[in-house]
PDB file of C-alpha atoms in Angstrom:
ATOM      1  CA  MET A   1     119.361  93.359  56.465  1.00 78.00           C
ATOM      2  CA  ILE A   2     118.995  90.285  59.322  1.00 78.00           C
ATOM      3  CA  PRO A   3     116.687  87.150  58.556  1.00 83.00           C
ATOM      4  CA  LEU A   4     113.945  87.305  61.264  1.00 79.00           C
ATOM      5  CA  ASP A   5     115.034  83.773  62.802  1.00 83.00           C
ATOM      6  CA  GLN A   6     118.426  85.257  63.331  1.00 79.00           C
ATOM      7  CA  LEU A   7     117.128  88.579  65.205  1.00 73.00           C
ATOM      8  CA  LYS A   8     114.745  86.221  67.406  1.00 79.00           C
ATOM      9  CA  GLU A   9     117.706  84.301  68.881  1.00 82.00           C
ATOM     10  CA  SER A  10     119.660  87.913  69.527  1.00 81.00           C
ATOM     11  CA  SER A  11     119.531  88.761  73.182  1.00 83.00           C
ATOM     12  CA  MET A  12     118.263  92.182  72.285  1.00 78.00           C
ATOM     13  CA  TYR A  13     115.296  90.917  70.793  1.00 67.00           C
ATOM     14  CA  GLN A  14     114.267  88.825  73.766  1.00 77.00           C
ATOM     15  CA  LEU A  15     115.242  91.293  76.077  1.00 76.00           C
ATOM     16  CA  ILE A  16     112.896  93.247  74.065  1.00 78.00           C
ATOM     17  CA  ALA A  17     109.689  90.587  73.878  1.00 66.00           C
ATOM     18  CA  GLU A  18     110.481  89.542  77.950  1.00 73.00           C
ATOM     19  CA  GLU A  19     109.861  93.520  78.687  1.00 71.00           C
ATOM     20  CA  GLY A  20     107.005  93.522  76.417  1.00 67.00           C
ATOM     21  CA  LEU A  21     105.126  90.710  77.748  1.00 65.00           C
ATOM     22  CA  LYS A  22     106.522  92.045  81.662  1.00 76.00           C
ATOM     23  CA  GLU A  23     104.818  95.234  80.752  1.00 84.00           C
ATOM     24  CA  GLY A  24     101.800  94.015  79.319  1.00 81.00           C
ATOM     25  CA  SER A  25     101.086  91.018  81.819  1.00 90.00           C
ATOM     26  CA  ALA A  26     101.657  94.219  84.649  1.00 92.00           C
ATOM     27  CA  GLU A  27      99.159  96.477  82.830  1.00 94.00           C
ATOM     28  CA  THR A  28      96.403  93.218  82.587  1.00 94.00           C
ATOM     29  CA  LEU A  29      96.736  92.789  86.632  1.00 95.00           C
ATOM     30  CA  ARG A  30      96.593  96.481  87.431  1.00 95.00           C
ATOM     31  CA  LEU A  31      93.551  96.508  85.484  1.00 95.00           C
ATOM     32  CA  MET A  32      92.121  93.716  87.168  1.00 96.00           C
ATOM     33  CA  ILE A  33      92.799  94.675  90.472  1.00 97.00           C
ATOM     34  CA  ALA A  34      91.397  97.895  89.751  1.00 96.00           C
ATOM     35  CA  LYS A  35      87.997  96.353  88.408  1.00 96.00           C
ATOM     36  CA  ARG A  36      87.517  94.095  91.489  1.00 96.00           C
ATOM     37  CA  PHE A  37      89.295  96.136  94.493  1.00 97.00           C
ATOM     38  CA  PRO A  38      88.903  99.761  93.324  1.00 96.00           C
ATOM     39  CA  GLU A  39      90.129 100.971  96.566  1.00 96.00           C
ATOM     40  CA  LEU A  40      93.228  99.140  96.756  1.00 96.00           C
ATOM     41  CA  ASP A  41      96.408 100.359  95.401  1.00 96.00           C
ATOM     42  CA  VAL A  42      99.166  97.960  94.819  1.00 95.00           C
ATOM     43  CA  THR A  43     100.691  99.429  91.961  1.00 94.00           C
ATOM     44  CA  ASP A  44     104.274  99.571  93.462  1.00 96.00           C
ATOM     45  CA  GLU A  45     104.046  96.226  94.491  1.00 96.00           C
ATOM     46  CA  ILE A  46     103.043  95.023  90.836  1.00 95.00           C
ATOM     47  CA  SER A  47     106.440  97.190  89.572  1.00 93.00           C
ATOM     48  CA  ARG A  48     108.597  95.300  91.898  1.00 95.00           C
ATOM     49  CA  ILE A  49     107.664  91.968  90.299  1.00 94.00           C
ATOM     50  CA  SER A  50     110.046  91.418  87.440  1.00 89.00           C
ATOM     51  CA  ASP A  51     109.174  87.864  86.014  1.00 91.00           C
ATOM     52  CA  PRO A  52     106.368  87.822  83.479  1.00 91.00           C
ATOM     53  CA  SER A  53     105.519  84.720  84.311  1.00 92.00           C
ATOM     54  CA  ILE A  54     104.033  85.410  88.114  1.00 95.00           C
ATOM     55  CA  LEU A  55     102.387  88.349  86.763  1.00 94.00           C
ATOM     56  CA  GLN A  56     100.605  86.235  84.458  1.00 93.00           C
ATOM     57  CA  GLN A  57     100.240  83.656  87.031  1.00 95.00           C
ATOM     58  CA  LEU A  58      98.431  86.216  89.203  1.00 96.00           C
ATOM     59  CA  CYS A  59      96.185  87.542  86.716  1.00 94.00           C
ATOM     60  CA  VAL A  60      94.754  83.812  86.508  1.00 96.00           C
ATOM     61  CA  GLU A  61      94.595  83.587  90.522  1.00 96.00           C
ATOM     62  CA  MET A  62      92.428  86.898  90.264  1.00 95.00           C
ATOM     63  CA  ILE A  63      89.471  84.847  89.549  1.00 94.00           C
ATOM     64  CA  ASP A  64      89.771  82.979  93.156  1.00 96.00           C
ATOM     65  CA  ILE A  65      91.031  85.809  95.139  1.00 97.00           C
ATOM     66  CA  PRO A  66      88.006  86.323  97.471  1.00 97.00           C
ATOM     67  CA  ASP A  67      89.142  89.720  98.776  1.00 97.00           C
ATOM     68  CA  ALA A  68      91.851  92.849  98.881  1.00 97.00           C
ATOM     69  CA  ALA A  69      93.220  91.277 102.436  1.00 97.00           C
ATOM     70  CA  SER A  70      94.139  88.171 100.780  1.00 97.00           C
ATOM     71  CA  LEU A  71      95.419  89.732  97.575  1.00 97.00           C
ATOM     72  CA  GLU A  72      98.190  91.724  99.428  1.00 97.00           C
ATOM     73  CA  LYS A  73      98.971  88.604 101.426  1.00 97.00           C
ATOM     74  CA  ARG A  74      99.288  86.684  98.078  1.00 97.00           C
ATOM     75  CA  LEU A  75     101.397  90.023  96.792  1.00 97.00           C
ATOM     76  CA  ALA A  76     103.698  90.152 100.320  1.00 96.00           C
ATOM     77  CA  GLU A  77     104.345  86.062  99.455  1.00 96.00           C
ATOM     78  CA  ILE A  78     105.412  86.908  96.122  1.00 96.00           C
ATOM     79  CA  LEU A  79     107.819  89.579  96.859  1.00 96.00           C
ATOM     80  CA  LYS A  80     109.317  87.764  99.620  1.00 94.00           C
ATOM     81  CA  SER A  81     110.500  84.934  97.490  1.00 85.00           C
TER      82      SER A  81
END
């Protein structure tokens, strides 16, 4: 059996952990958007964001985003870079 600290250092473990963080962040963001802007469907845009830290940052930014158009603009900026 592989000790946990060695397992955590493996690339496979890190890949699984990052994927879990990404999926969790994406789901949280989708729920927040659905609550604030129920008419807006940005599922495809969110699925194109592969960096979990960007998804988390967007969750934080949701507090200050005033309307659906501003959110769409922010997503477009992220997807361009």
